[in-house]
Every structure is written in structure tokens, then in C-alpha cells.
Coordinates of C-alpha atoms in Angstrom, one line a residue:
X807 CA -0.2 21.0 22.8
X808 CA 2.6 22.8 24.6
X809 CA 6.3 22.6 23.5
X810 CA 7.2 20.0 26.1
X811 CA 4.7 17.6 24.6
X812 CA 5.8 17.8 21.1
X813 CA 7.9 15.0 19.4
X814 CA 11.3 16.3 18.7
X815 CA 14.5 15.1 17.1
X816 CA 17.8 16.7 17.8
X817 CA 21.6 15.9 18.0
X818 CA 22.9 15.4 21.4
X819 CA 26.1 17.3 22.4
X820 CA 27.4 14.2 24.2
X821 CA 27.0 12.1 21.1
X822 CA 28.7 14.8 18.8
X823 CA 32.1 12.8 18.8
X824 CA 30.3 9.9 17.0
X825 CA 29.1 11.8 14.1
X826 CA 31.4 11.9 11.0
X827 CA 31.2 14.1 7.9
X828 CA 30.0 12.7 4.8
X829 CA 33.1 13.3 2.9
X830 CA 35.6 10.6 2.8
X831 CA 38.7 9.4 0.7
X832 CA 37.3 7.0 -1.7
X833 CA 40.4 6.7 -4.0
X834 CA 41.4 3.3 -2.6
X835 CA 37.9 1.9 -1.5
X836 CA 35.4 0.5 -4.0
X837 CA 31.9 -0.8 -3.5
X838 CA 30.3 -3.5 -5.8
X839 CA 26.6 -3.9 -5.1
X840 CA 23.7 -6.4 -5.6
X841 CA 20.5 -4.5 -5.4
X842 CA 17.4 -6.2 -4.0
X843 CA 14.1 -4.5 -4.9
X844 CA 11.6 -4.7 -1.8
X845 CA 7.9 -3.8 -1.5
X846 CA 6.6 -2.7 1.7
X847 CA 3.2 -4.6 2.1
X848 CA 1.3 -4.3 5.3
X849 CA 4.4 -3.0 7.0
X850 CA 6.4 -5.9 5.9
X851 CA 9.4 -5.7 3.4
X852 CA 8.9 -8.3 0.8
X853 CA 11.4 -9.4 -1.8
X854 CA 10.4 -12.1 -4.4
X855 CA 12.8 -14.9 -5.2
X856 CA 12.2 -18.1 -7.3
X857 CA 12.5 -21.5 -5.6
X858 CA 12.9 -24.3 -8.2
X859 CA 11.4 -21.9 -10.6
X860 CA 8.3 -20.9 -8.7
X861 CA 8.1 -17.2 -7.5
X862 CA 7.9 -16.8 -3.9
X863 CA 7.3 -13.7 -1.8
X864 CA 9.7 -13.6 1.1
X865 CA 10.0 -11.5 4.3
X866 CA 13.2 -9.8 4.2
X867 CA 14.1 -10.1 8.0
X868 CA 17.3 -8.9 9.6
X869 CA 16.0 -10.3 12.9
X870 CA 15.9 -14.0 11.6
X871 CA 19.3 -15.9 12.1
X872 CA 18.3 -18.3 9.0
X873 CA 16.1 -18.3 6.2
X874 CA 12.8 -20.2 6.7
X875 CA 9.7 -21.8 4.9
X876 CA 6.4 -22.4 6.6
X877 CA 5.1 -25.8 6.2
X878 CA 2.4 -24.9 3.7
X879 CA 5.1 -23.5 1.3
X880 CA 7.2 -26.7 1.5
X881 CA 4.0 -28.7 0.7
X882 CA 3.0 -26.5 -2.2
X883 CA 6.4 -26.7 -3.7
X884 CA 6.7 -30.5 -3.1
X885 CA 10.0 -30.1 -1.1
X886 CA 11.5 -33.1 0.7
X887 CA 11.6 -32.6 4.5
X888 CA 14.3 -34.0 6.9
X889 CA 14.8 -33.8 10.5
X890 CA 17.1 -30.8 11.7
X891 CA 20.4 -31.1 13.1
X892 CA 20.4 -32.5 16.7
X893 CA 20.0 -29.7 19.3
X894 CA 18.7 -27.1 16.8
X895 CA 16.2 -24.9 18.5
X896 CA 14.6 -21.9 16.6
X897 CA 12.9 -19.3 18.8
X898 CA 10.8 -16.5 17.6
X899 CA 9.9 -13.4 19.5
X900 CA 7.2 -15.1 21.7
X901 CA 8.1 -18.6 21.7
X902 CA 10.1 -21.6 19.9
X903 CA 9.2 -23.1 16.5
X904 CA 7.6 -26.5 17.0
X905 CA 7.9 -29.3 14.8
X906 CA 11.0 -28.0 13.1
X907 CA 12.1 -29.6 9.9
X908 CA 14.7 -28.8 7.2
X909 CA 14.7 -28.8 3.4
X910 CA 17.1 -28.2 0.5
X911 CA 16.1 -26.2 -2.4
X912 CA 17.9 -27.1 -5.7
X913 CA 17.7 -23.7 -7.4
X914 CA 17.2 -20.2 -5.7
X915 CA 16.9 -17.6 -8.1
X916 CA 17.3 -13.8 -7.6
X917 CA 17.1 -11.5 -10.6
X918 CA 19.5 -12.8 -13.1
X919 CA 21.5 -15.0 -10.5
X920 CA 20.8 -18.5 -9.3
X921 CA 22.2 -20.5 -6.3
X922 CA 22.4 -24.2 -6.2
X923 CA 21.2 -26.5 -3.2
X924 CA 20.2 -24.0 -0.5
X925 CA 19.0 -25.1 2.9
X926 CA 15.9 -23.7 4.6
X927 CA 14.4 -24.3 8.1
X928 CA 10.9 -25.4 7.7
X929 CA 8.1 -24.3 10.4
X930 CA 6.7 -21.5 12.2
X931 CA 3.8 -19.3 11.8
X932 CA 2.7 -17.7 8.5
X933 CA 3.0 -14.0 8.4
X934 CA 0.1 -13.0 6.0
X935 CA 0.4 -10.3 3.2
X936 CA 1.2 -13.3 0.8
X937 CA 4.5 -13.9 2.4
X938 CA 5.7 -17.5 1.9
X939 CA 8.9 -17.5 3.5
X940 CA 11.6 -15.6 5.4
X941 CA 15.0 -14.4 4.0
X942 CA 17.3 -14.3 7.1
X943 CA 20.7 -13.3 8.1
X944 CA 22.4 -16.2 6.5
X945 CA 21.6 -14.5 3.3
X946 CA 21.7 -10.8 4.3
X947 CA 25.1 -11.0 6.2
X948 CA 27.1 -12.6 3.4
X949 CA 28.3 -9.2 2.7
X950 CA 27.9 -5.6 4.0
X951 CA 24.1 -4.6 3.9
X952 CA 22.5 -1.3 2.9
X953 CA 18.9 -0.8 4.0
X954 CA 17.3 2.0 1.9
X955 CA 13.7 0.8 2.5
X956 CA 12.1 4.2 2.3
X957 CA 13.0 3.7 -1.5
X958 CA 12.2 0.1 -1.5
X959 CA 15.8 -1.1 -1.9
X960 CA 18.2 -3.2 0.0
X961 CA 21.8 -3.8 -1.3
X962 CA 24.4 -6.4 -0.4
X963 CA 27.7 -4.5 -0.8
X964 CA 31.1 -5.8 -1.2
X965 CA 33.9 -3.6 -0.1
X966 CA 37.1 -3.8 -2.2
X967 CA 40.5 -2.1 -1.1
X968 CA 41.2 0.0 1.7
X969 CA 37.8 0.5 3.2
X970 CA 38.5 0.1 6.9
X971 CA 38.7 3.7 7.9
X972 CA 36.3 5.0 5.2
X973 CA 32.9 6.6 6.0
X974 CA 30.6 4.3 4.2
X975 CA 27.7 6.5 4.3
X976 CA 28.6 8.1 0.9
X977 CA 25.2 9.3 0.1
X978 CA 24.9 11.6 3.2
X979 CA 26.1 15.0 1.7
X980 CA 26.4 17.5 4.4
X981 CA 23.9 15.6 6.7
X982 CA 25.2 14.3 10.0
X983 CA 25.9 10.7 10.1
X984 CA 25.1 8.3 13.0
X985 CA 28.0 5.9 13.6
X986 CA 27.7 3.2 16.2
X987 CA 29.5 -0.1 16.9
X988 CA 28.0 -3.5 16.2
X989 CA 27.9 -5.4 19.4
X990 CA 30.3 -8.3 19.9
X991 CA 28.1 -11.4 20.2
X992 CA 28.5 -15.1 20.8
X993 CA 29.3 -17.2 18.0
X994 CA 25.7 -18.4 17.4
X995 CA 24.7 -14.8 17.2
X996 CA 27.7 -13.4 15.4
X997 CA 25.7 -12.1 12.5
X998 CA 23.1 -10.1 14.6
X999 CA 22.9 -6.4 13.9
X1000 CA 23.0 -5.6 17.6
X1001 CA 23.7 -2.1 19.0
X1002 CA 23.9 -0.1 22.2
X1003 CA 21.1 2.4 22.6
X1004 CA 20.1 4.6 25.7
X1005 CA 16.3 4.8 26.8
X1006 CA 15.8 7.5 29.4
X1007 CA 19.5 7.6 29.9
X1008 CA 19.7 3.7 30.6
X1009 CA 22.0 1.8 28.3
X1010 CA 20.3 -1.2 26.8
X1011 CA 20.9 -3.5 23.8
X1012 CA 18.8 -3.3 20.7
X1013 CA 18.4 -5.6 17.7
X1014 CA 17.9 -4.0 14.3
X1015 CA 15.0 -6.1 13.0
X1016 CA 13.4 -5.5 9.6
X1017 CA 10.9 -8.1 10.3
X1018 CA 9.4 -6.2 13.3
X1019 CA 6.7 -4.0 11.9
X1020 CA 7.3 -1.4 14.9
X1021 CA 10.0 -0.8 17.3
X1022 CA 9.1 -2.4 20.6
X1023 CA 10.8 -2.7 24.3
X1024 CA 10.7 -5.7 26.6
X1025 CA 8.7 -5.0 29.5
X1026 CA 11.6 -6.0 31.9
X1027 CA 13.7 -3.4 30.1
X1028 CA 11.1 -0.7 30.2
X1029 CA 11.1 -1.0 33.9
X1030 CA 14.8 -0.8 34.0
X1031 CA 14.3 2.5 32.0
X1032 CA 12.0 3.9 34.6
X1033 CA 8.8 3.6 32.4
X1034 CA 6.2 3.3 35.0
X1035 CA 3.7 0.5 34.7
X1036 CA 1.0 3.0 35.7
X1037 CA 1.6 4.9 32.5
X1038 CA 1.1 1.9 30.2
X1039 CA -2.0 1.5 28.0
X1040 CA -2.9 -2.0 27.0
X1041 CA -2.7 -2.4 23.2
X1042 CA -3.5 -6.1 22.4
X1043 CA -0.9 -8.9 21.8
X1044 CA 2.5 -9.5 19.9
X1045 CA 3.6 -12.5 18.2
X1046 CA 6.2 -13.9 15.9
X1047 CA 7.3 -16.7 13.9
X1048 CA 7.3 -19.2 17.0
X1049 CA 4.6 -20.3 19.3
X1050 CA 2.6 -18.2 21.8
X1051 CA 2.0 -14.6 22.2
X1052 CA 2.7 -11.9 24.5
X1053 CA 0.7 -9.0 26.2
X1054 CA 1.5 -5.7 24.7
X1055 CA 1.0 -1.9 25.8
X1056 CA 2.2 1.4 24.8
X1057 CA 4.2 3.7 27.2
X1058 CA 5.9 7.1 27.2
X1059 CA 9.5 7.1 26.2
X1060 CA 11.3 10.4 27.4
X1061 CA 14.3 9.8 25.3
X1062 CA 16.0 7.6 22.8
X1063 CA 19.5 7.7 21.8
X1064 CA 21.5 5.8 19.2
X1065 CA 24.9 7.1 18.3
X1066 CA 24.7 10.8 18.1
X1067 CA 20.8 10.7 17.6
X1068 CA 18.5 11.7 20.3
X1069 CA 14.7 11.6 20.0
X1070 CA 12.6 12.9 22.9
X1071 CA 9.1 12.7 24.3
X1072 CA 7.8 9.7 22.2
X1073 CA 5.6 6.6 22.7
X1074 CA 7.1 3.1 22.3
X1075 CA 5.5 -0.5 22.2
X1076 CA 6.0 -2.5 25.2
X1077 CA 5.7 -6.5 25.0
X1078 CA 5.9 -8.8 28.0
X1079 CA 8.7 -11.1 26.4
X1080 CA 10.7 -12.7 29.2
X1081 CA 13.5 -14.7 27.4
X1082 CA 14.5 -12.5 24.5
X1083 CA 18.1 -11.7 24.8
X1084 CA 17.7 -8.2 23.4
X1085 CA 16.1 -5.3 25.4
X1086 CA 14.5 -3.8 22.1
X1087 CA 13.8 -4.4 18.6
X1088 CA 14.3 -1.5 16.4
X1089 CA 11.8 -2.4 13.8
X1090 CA 10.7 -1.4 10.2
X1091 CA 9.5 2.0 11.5
X1092 CA 13.1 3.0 12.3
X1093 CA 14.3 1.5 9.0
X1094 CA 11.9 3.6 7.0
X1095 CA 13.0 6.8 8.8
X1096 CA 16.6 6.0 8.1
X1097 CA 19.0 5.0 5.6
X1098 CA 21.3 2.2 7.2
X1099 CA 24.6 0.8 6.3
X1100 CA 25.8 -2.1 8.3
X1101 CA 29.5 -2.7 8.0
X1102 CA 30.7 -6.3 8.7
X1103 CA 34.3 -5.2 7.6
X1104 CA 34.4 -2.2 10.1
X1105 CA 31.9 -3.8 12.7
X1106 CA 29.8 -0.6 12.6
X1107 CA 26.4 0.7 11.7
X1108 CA 26.2 4.1 9.7
X1109 CA 22.8 5.8 9.3
X1110 CA 21.4 9.1 8.2
X1111 CA 17.8 10.3 9.0
X1112 CA 15.3 10.6 6.1
X1113 CA 13.3 13.4 7.8
X1114 CA 9.7 13.0 9.4
X1115 CA 9.0 10.9 12.4
X1116 CA 11.4 8.3 13.7
X1117 CA 8.9 5.9 15.2
X1118 CA 5.5 4.7 14.0
X1119 CA 3.9 6.1 17.0
X1120 CA 5.2 9.6 16.9
X1121 CA 2.5 12.1 17.2
X1122 CA 1.8 14.2 13.9
X1123 CA 2.4 17.4 15.9
X1124 CA 6.1 17.2 15.9
X1125 CA 9.2 19.5 15.9
X1126 CA 11.5 17.8 13.6
X1127 CA 14.3 20.0 11.9
X1128 CA 14.7 19.0 8.3
X1129 CA 18.2 20.7 8.2
X1130 CA 19.4 17.4 9.7
X1131 CA 17.9 15.0 7.1
X1132 CA 20.1 13.4 4.4
X1133 CA 18.9 14.5 1.0
X1134 CA 16.6 11.9 -0.5
X1135 CA 18.1 9.8 -3.2
X1136 CA 16.7 10.5 -6.5
X1137 CA 14.3 8.4 -8.3
X1138 CA 13.9 8.6 -12.0
X1139 CA 10.7 10.2 -12.9
X1140 CA 10.0 7.5 -15.5
X1141 CA 11.0 4.5 -13.4
X1142 CA 7.6 3.0 -12.5
X1143 CA 8.9 0.3 -10.4
X1144 CA 11.1 2.6 -8.1
X1145 CA 8.2 4.9 -7.9
X1146 CA 5.9 2.1 -6.7
X1147 CA 8.3 0.9 -4.1
X1148 CA 8.8 4.5 -2.8
X1149 CA 5.0 4.9 -2.7
X1150 CA 4.4 1.6 -0.7
X1151 CA 7.1 2.7 1.7
X1152 CA 5.5 6.2 2.2
X1153 CA 2.2 4.4 2.8
X1154 CA 3.8 2.3 5.6
X1155 CA 4.9 5.6 7.1
X1156 CA 1.4 6.8 7.0
X1157 CA 2.2 9.4 4.3
X1158 CA -0.7 8.6 2.1
X1159 CA -0.7 11.7 0.1
X1160 CA 2.9 11.3 -1.0
X1161 CA 2.2 7.4 -1.5
X1162 CA -0.8 8.2 -3.9
X1163 CA 1.4 10.7 -5.8
X1164 CA 4.1 7.9 -6.5
X1165 CA 1.5 5.3 -7.1
X1166 CA -0.5 7.4 -9.6
X1167 CA 2.5 8.1 -11.6
X1168 CA 3.6 4.4 -11.5
X1169 CA 0.2 3.2 -12.7
X1170 CA 0.3 5.9 -15.5
X1171 CA 3.8 4.8 -16.5
X1172 CA 3.2 1.2 -16.2
X1173 CA -0.4 0.6 -17.0
X1174 CA 0.2 -3.3 -17.5
X1175 CA 1.4 -3.8 -13.9
X1176 CA -1.3 -5.3 -11.8
X1177 CA 0.9 -5.1 -8.8
X1178 CA 1.0 -1.2 -9.0
X1179 CA -2.9 -1.2 -9.2
X1180 CA -3.1 -3.4 -6.2
X1181 CA -0.7 -1.2 -4.1
X1182 CA -2.8 1.9 -5.1
X1183 CA -5.9 0.1 -4.0
X1184 CA -4.4 -0.4 -0.6
X1185 CA -3.8 3.2 -0.3
X1186 CA -7.4 4.0 -1.3
X1187 CA -8.6 1.7 1.3
X1188 CA -6.5 3.4 3.9
X1189 CA -8.0 6.5 2.9
X1190 CA -11.4 5.0 3.1
X1191 CA -12.0 5.5 -0.6
X1192 CA -13.7 2.1 -1.3
X1193 CA -15.1 3.1 -4.8
X1194 CA -11.6 3.9 -6.0
X1195 CA -10.1 0.9 -4.4
X1196 CA -12.6 -1.3 -6.3
X1197 CA -11.7 0.3 -9.6
X1198 CA -7.9 -0.3 -9.1
X1199 CA -8.7 -3.9 -7.9
X1200 CA -11.0 -4.6 -11.0
X1201 CA -8.0 -3.3 -13.3
X1202 CA -5.5 -5.4 -11.5
X1203 CA -7.4 -8.6 -11.9
X1204 CA -8.3 -7.7 -15.5
X1205 CA -4.3 -7.6 -16.1
X1206 CA -3.6 -10.6 -13.7
X1207 CA -6.7 -12.8 -13.1
X1208 CA -4.6 -15.0 -10.7
X1209 CA -3.6 -12.3 -8.4
X1210 CA -5.0 -13.6 -5.4
X1211 CA -4.3 -10.9 -3.1
X1212 CA -6.5 -8.5 -5.1
X1213 CA -9.1 -11.1 -5.6
X1214 CA -9.6 -11.8 -1.9
X1215 CA -9.6 -8.1 -1.2
X1216 CA -12.3 -7.5 -3.7
X1217 CA -14.3 -10.4 -2.4
X1218 CA -14.1 -8.7 1.3
X1219 CA -15.3 -5.5 -0.3
X1220 CA -18.2 -7.2 -2.2
X1221 CA -19.2 -9.1 1.1
X1222 CA -19.2 -5.6 3.1
X1223 CA -21.2 -4.2 0.4
X1224 CA -23.8 -7.0 0.3
X1225 CA -22.8 -7.9 -3.3
X1226 CA -23.3 -11.7 -2.6
X1227 CA -23.1 -13.0 -6.3
X1228 CA -19.9 -10.9 -7.1
X1229 CA -18.2 -12.3 -3.7
X1230 CA -19.2 -15.6 -4.4
X1231 CA -17.7 -15.5 -7.9
X1232 CA -14.5 -14.2 -6.5
X1233 CA -14.5 -16.8 -3.7
X1234 CA -15.0 -19.6 -6.2
X1235 CA -12.1 -18.4 -8.4
X1236 CA -9.8 -18.3 -5.5
X1237 CA -11.0 -21.9 -4.3
X1238 CA -10.2 -23.3 -7.7
X1239 CA -6.9 -21.5 -8.2
X1240 CA -5.2 -22.0 -4.7
X1241 CA -3.2 -24.8 -3.6
X1242 CA -5.0 -26.9 -0.8
X1243 CA -2.6 -25.8 2.0
X1244 CA -2.4 -22.1 1.1
X1245 CA -2.6 -19.7 3.8
X1246 CA -5.3 -17.6 2.1
X1247 CA -7.9 -20.4 2.7
X1248 CA -8.4 -19.1 6.3
X1249 CA -9.4 -15.9 4.8
X1250 CA -11.8 -17.6 2.4
X1251 CA -13.2 -19.6 5.2
X1252 CA -13.9 -16.3 7.1
X1253 CA -15.6 -14.5 4.2
X1254 CA -17.8 -17.6 3.6
X1255 CA -18.7 -17.6 7.4
X1256 CA -19.8 -14.0 7.0
X1257 CA -22.1 -15.2 4.2
X1258 CA -23.5 -17.8 6.5
X1259 CA -22.3 -20.6 4.0
X1260 CA -21.2 -23.2 6.7
X1261 CA -20.3 -26.2 4.3
X1262 CA -18.1 -23.8 2.1
X1263 CA -16.5 -22.2 5.3
X1264 CA -15.8 -25.5 7.0
X1265 CA -14.3 -27.0 3.8
X1266 CA -11.8 -24.0 3.6
X1267 CA -10.7 -24.5 7.3
X1268 CA -10.6 -28.2 6.6
X1269 CA -7.9 -27.6 3.9
X1270 CA -6.1 -25.0 6.0
X1271 CA -5.7 -27.0 9.2
X1272 CA -3.4 -29.9 8.3
X1273 CA -0.5 -27.8 7.4
X1274 CA -1.1 -25.3 10.2
X1275 CA -1.3 -27.4 13.2
X1276 CA 1.3 -25.2 15.2
X1277 CA 0.4 -22.0 13.7
X1278 CA -0.3 -19.2 16.4
X1279 CA -3.6 -18.6 14.4
X1280 CA -5.0 -22.0 15.3
X1281 CA -6.8 -21.1 18.4
X1282 CA -8.5 -18.2 16.5
X1283 CA -9.5 -20.8 13.5
X1284 CA -10.9 -23.3 16.1
X1285 CA -13.0 -20.6 17.8
X1286 CA -14.3 -19.2 14.4
X1287 CA -15.3 -22.5 13.3
X1288 CA -17.0 -23.1 16.8
X1289 CA -18.7 -19.8 16.6
X1290 CA -20.0 -20.4 13.0
X1291 CA -21.6 -23.7 13.9
X1292 CA -23.0 -22.4 17.2
X1293 CA -24.5 -19.3 15.4
X1294 CA -26.1 -21.4 12.9
X1295 CA -27.1 -24.2 15.3
X1296 CA -25.4 -26.9 13.2
X1297 CA -23.4 -29.7 14.6
X1298 CA -23.0 -27.9 18.1
X1299 CA -21.4 -31.0 19.7
X1300 CA -18.4 -30.5 17.3
X1301 CA -18.6 -26.9 17.9
X1302 CA -18.2 -27.5 21.6
X1303 CA -14.9 -29.6 21.1
X1304 CA -13.5 -26.7 18.7
X1305 CA -14.3 -24.0 21.4
X1306 CA -12.8 -26.2 24.2
X1307 CA -9.6 -26.6 22.1
X1308 CA -9.5 -22.9 21.4
X1309 CA -9.8 -22.1 25.2
X1310 CA -7.2 -24.7 26.1
X1311 CA -4.6 -23.2 23.7
X1312 CA -5.3 -19.5 24.8
X1313 CA -7.5 -19.2 27.8
X1314 CA -6.6 -15.6 28.0
X1315 CA -8.8 -14.6 25.1
X1316 CA -12.3 -13.5 26.2
X1317 CA -13.7 -14.0 22.9
X1318 CA -12.9 -17.7 23.0
X1319 CA -14.6 -18.0 26.3
X1320 CA -17.7 -15.9 25.2
X1321 CA -18.1 -18.4 22.3
X1322 CA -17.7 -21.3 24.7
X1323 CA -20.6 -19.9 26.7
X1324 CA -22.8 -19.3 23.7
X1325 CA -22.1 -22.9 22.7
X1326 CA -23.1 -24.2 26.1
X1327 CA -26.3 -22.2 25.7
X1328 CA -27.1 -23.9 22.5
X1329 CA -26.7 -27.3 24.3
X1330 CA -28.9 -26.0 27.1
X1331 CA -26.4 -26.2 29.8
X1332 CA -27.0 -22.9 31.5
X1333 CA -24.5 -23.4 34.4
X1334 CA -21.5 -24.2 32.3
X1335 CA -22.5 -21.2 30.0
X1336 CA -22.5 -19.0 33.1
X1337 CA -19.1 -20.4 34.0
X1338 CA -17.8 -19.6 30.7
X1339 CA -19.3 -16.2 30.4
X1340 CA -18.0 -15.4 34.0
X1341 CA -14.5 -16.1 32.9
X1342 CA -14.9 -14.1 29.7
X1343 CA -16.2 -11.1 31.5
X1344 CA -13.3 -11.3 34.1
X1345 CA -11.0 -10.7 31.3
X1346 CA -13.1 -8.1 29.4
X1347 CA -16.6 -6.6 29.5
X1348 CA -18.0 -7.8 26.2
X1349 CA -21.5 -6.9 25.5
X1350 CA -22.2 -10.4 23.9
X1351 CA -20.8 -12.2 27.0
X1352 CA -23.2 -10.1 29.3
X1353 CA -26.3 -10.8 27.0
X1354 CA -25.5 -14.3 26.9
X1355 CA -25.1 -14.7 30.6
X1356 CA -28.6 -12.9 31.0
X1357 CA -30.0 -15.6 28.8
X1358 CA -28.4 -18.3 30.9
X1359 CA -29.4 -16.7 34.3
X1360 CA -33.0 -16.4 32.9
X1361 CA -33.0 -20.1 32.2
X1362 CA -31.8 -20.7 35.8
X1363 CA -34.4 -18.5 37.2
X1364 CA -32.1 -15.7 38.3
X1365 CA -34.2 -12.9 37.1
X1366 CA -32.4 -10.1 39.1
X1367 CA -29.0 -11.1 37.7
X1368 CA -30.4 -11.7 34.1
X1369 CA -31.9 -8.1 34.2
X1370 CA -28.5 -6.6 35.3
X1371 CA -26.6 -8.4 32.8
X1372 CA -28.9 -7.3 30.0
X1373 CA -28.6 -3.7 31.1
X1374 CA -24.9 -4.1 31.0
X1375 CA -25.0 -5.5 27.6
X1376 CA -27.1 -2.8 26.2
X1377 CA -25.0 0.0 27.9
X1378 CA -21.8 -1.6 26.3
X1379 CA -23.4 -2.1 23.0
X1380 CA -26.5 -0.1 22.1
X1381 CA -27.2 -2.2 19.3
X1382 CA -26.4 -5.5 20.8
X1383 CA -30.0 -6.9 20.4
X1384 CA -29.9 -6.4 16.8
X1385 CA -26.4 -7.7 16.4
X1386 CA -27.4 -10.8 18.4
X1387 CA -30.4 -11.3 16.2
X1388 CA -28.3 -10.9 13.0
X1389 CA -25.8 -13.5 14.3
X1390 CA -28.8 -16.0 14.4
X1391 CA -28.7 -16.3 18.2
X1392 CA -31.7 -16.3 20.7
X1393 CA -32.7 -12.9 21.6
X1394 CA -33.7 -11.7 25.1
X1395 CA -37.3 -10.8 25.6
X1396 CA -38.1 -8.2 28.5
X1397 CA -41.2 -10.0 29.7
X1398 CA -39.5 -13.1 31.2
X1399 CA -37.0 -10.9 32.8
X1400 CA -39.6 -9.4 35.0
X1401 CA -40.3 -10.7 38.5

């Protein structure tokens, strides 16, 4: 790789005036702090609160205007629901939140403090990773906010005295400090952390959003920044707390500037989101690579670089200059909780060796902490060390048998390893211990389906669906339920209804159309099967769709077309015949294909 292709980080001369030295007069400025421990799980910053005495893991989300609970959490906690204020509309990244309600929690506890009668919006998609709610800006903007997520800490900071002219990045030492203004917003957006950035020299507006796992740019804004559509590579779909989803790509970003910081020759995620008022979301990857102080008093953002890649999509071959990095905050070598949080943050940045070092030490110092063993299991899984992950999961469950995330992870490993009895034991324990509407029941259904246990899988989906009627995953669940029934040739008429509903909700997903085609095949409607497979293949050349279309064409007497599709299926997936057989579907024979 030549030098021009390397990812590099530097200070721009034009931005030098925006940098301040770390030394400042503190005699008349005093900062009192409330520290919030945060664990980074699956690229999500999670803080644990108590709602009416029950521990609830919540996404710490600077992009959310208000704190929220999904309907399933409100149901589990028995919270009374009421209609929202007239005219209230909540929009997520890809669409608005449907069936919006409100609730009031009598007691919200955090560490040694308790707040009475706190309102939450109820609705929206569940976010996985055990998250049962969102802690938004109505909480985070009650004071200045310091985000030190590389060390698993967020601090609410209350300045007292003469602080208006003080450099508030008091940790920086001799490192350069990025300083930029908070954008002035309309009243309803007044507490946003919104800043000006430059992409390829074009000024844009960015929302600093801890709830976004990676930094992303709107497609329309990418065009403004002269990122060519011909250079984009499709990378799936983006979604948020609201309905819908958006197509997503990655594309080259020649330069990114914020304050005096300039990053060149990078790759950025680009989403087809049309109505967002922000050009860019500066996501968790940016927060993990910086220590950031948001000053409501001064209407400024201070930040220092932690070293290493700034964005999640940086290449490993980079030219970062560590001289510009702030000295990392000290973590006491005997503080197991701090080491575990730092280890989880390192894992989120892809620094798995560093993560393992911290988590090894955390497990050694706190051998009774089930959460630390679960965190280390995740790192072992990322390193493809399944045996070591199993040992950690076993230990976590010995310490805390009701740690559902550890148990479902172990169940999945057991299913993959063919350990049916052990998997069923874990799934049974989860089924008995989870509330009826718990989001994890979708995962249980998927594991039962992999074991071809239709009644058990259908029961789990039946428990999940009532509280998730507007969830973005609904189409996927309907498709999964259709596919299981179709594979096992059970209640295929009901499978057809599910597949049709999945396609109605998201006709742009080739897998759903593929499932619909196979269901029509089960019902011996070859013409409609061909129509469904045609639509699937138009979106994506799936080996199963070509294979199924070959079977349908064979039934219609179209031998040449059937032979061509079967060849395409085997070319796309060399083991497709065996995969079709294992799925329980009819397998093509060569003899009927011949003229």
C-alpha cells in the first residue's frame, strides 16, 4: 500500500487557531461531577438504572431527544400507559415511532441517587444486547457532559464559579485540544450536540450521537461532498428506533475536519435517509477514539484524540502520529470494574488483544463477577476461540444462573456444536425465566427453529409478537415463521399468510420473496412460485431462489429454463443440493431435467 492510500491523522494549519493549550486558570472555576459507569456491549454504550426497583440496562444515547422504553419493557414492569401530548411525533433515523405512548416511573434509581416521577416515551424498536430502554438528552443535557467512553465512563459535570473562559479539557496535558462551537438550534432541538464539520472541503452539520454504532453520512450529503455513487459499495441496511430501514453503502471520504482535527483517506458509511435534519451522525466509533466534553455553559465542544483509528472503518495500515494523542487516563490496576469497562471499550474498537488483557485481569480480581466472564466470552468469540468462550459462559452461569445473555449465547454455541440436549436445557431454563414479552424470545424461537422444533419455536414467536407489532424486526420474524413451516411442510397455508405479510412490509428483501416462492412450491402453485422467485432474483442472485425456480419450471415442463437455473444455483452455491436437503425441501434430480 503506498503512502497516499494510508489512513492518516493530522492537524490542519487552517484549524490551528481553534486549538487551545490544556493549561487554564482553574482557581475560580470548580467542577462537581456525577460519574456514570458505562459498558460497551456489541457497539452500544449501556448504563444500568433501576426503574421502580428493577434493574434496567439502558442505551446511553446522545442522539435521542428524550428517554424511551420499548412496549415490552413497559409491559414487564407493569407501567401504566397514557396517550402522548397532542402533536408529539418522535422520529428515529429511518422513520417515525408508531403507536406512541407515555408512562411515568415512580422511582428511577442511579447508584445512590433516586429521582421521583420521571416521564418516558413508550414505543419504538428494541435494540438488542439486552437493552431495555434509552437514556436520552433530557437526562444527559441537565448539565455539561463528558464522554470518556474509551474508559467506560460518562460524567455529568456541574461548573461553578468563573468557568466561561476556562479550557474545560483539563485532562489534556500537552496534547492539542479540538474546540468547536455547538450549533444554535430551534427550540425543539436546543439540547442537540450538533457541530459543523467539513467533508472533502464542504461544510456540513453533524449530530454527535452515542446511540449510532458507527459514523454515517446521508446519501444526499455525500453527493454534496462530491462522493461519487460509482465508488459506493453496498453494505446492507440501516435502521433506528423508528419504523422502516434505509439502504446503506460504504464510500471513500478524502477528508474529514472537525475543529482543528483533519483525517484523510478514509471510508465512511453512507445511508439513504432523506428527512434527517443532520448531514452526518458522528457515532460511537468517534466517541471511543476521543474524550469529549460538551459545555452547555460555553456552547462549545472540547475533545482530545485517544490515539489509534478515529473511525470504525479505518484500515489497519495507518499513519497516526501518537504525539498528538492525549495521555490516557489512569485506571487503577486493582479496579476490576474499571478494567472490565476499558476492556469492553477496547473490544468495540477492534483492539481484541488489549481487551483480553484488561478482562483477564478483571476476572482475576473479581472472580465473583458473572458480567466480567460474559464480557471475556464475547472477546473469545470474536477471536473464534469457542472452547474458551464456553468455559467463561459456564463460569458466568455458575455465578449467576439467571444471566440470560450468557445462557442464550451458550445455547447458540451448543446448537452449532450439535449438543442438542445441552441446548434444550439452556433454552428450557430461559423459557421458564423470561417474562412473556421479553425481546430475547425471538432469539429462542430462532434456536428452536434450527433444531426443527416447530411447536416450541412457534410458541416463542407467539409470545414475542403481541408486544412487537411495530418493531422493525417484525417482517423478519414473519418470514422466519413462514420458512420454518414451509421447510417442515406444516400448516403451509398459514406459512403463506406470514410470507405475504413479510413481503408486504418489506418487498425489497430478496430472502422474503425466496421464502414466498418455496411456500408456493409446497402448495403446488408453480406459476406463482416462479413469479416470487423472479422477483427475488431480480433483487439478488440467491442460490436457493434459482434452485426453487428450477423446480417450479420443471413442474411447468420448462426443461431448458429449469436446467439453466439449476446450473446457476450450483454455480452460486456449490453445496446447494445438500443445503436444500438438510433444510427438508425437495431436491432436484438430473433425470427429469433432461429433454
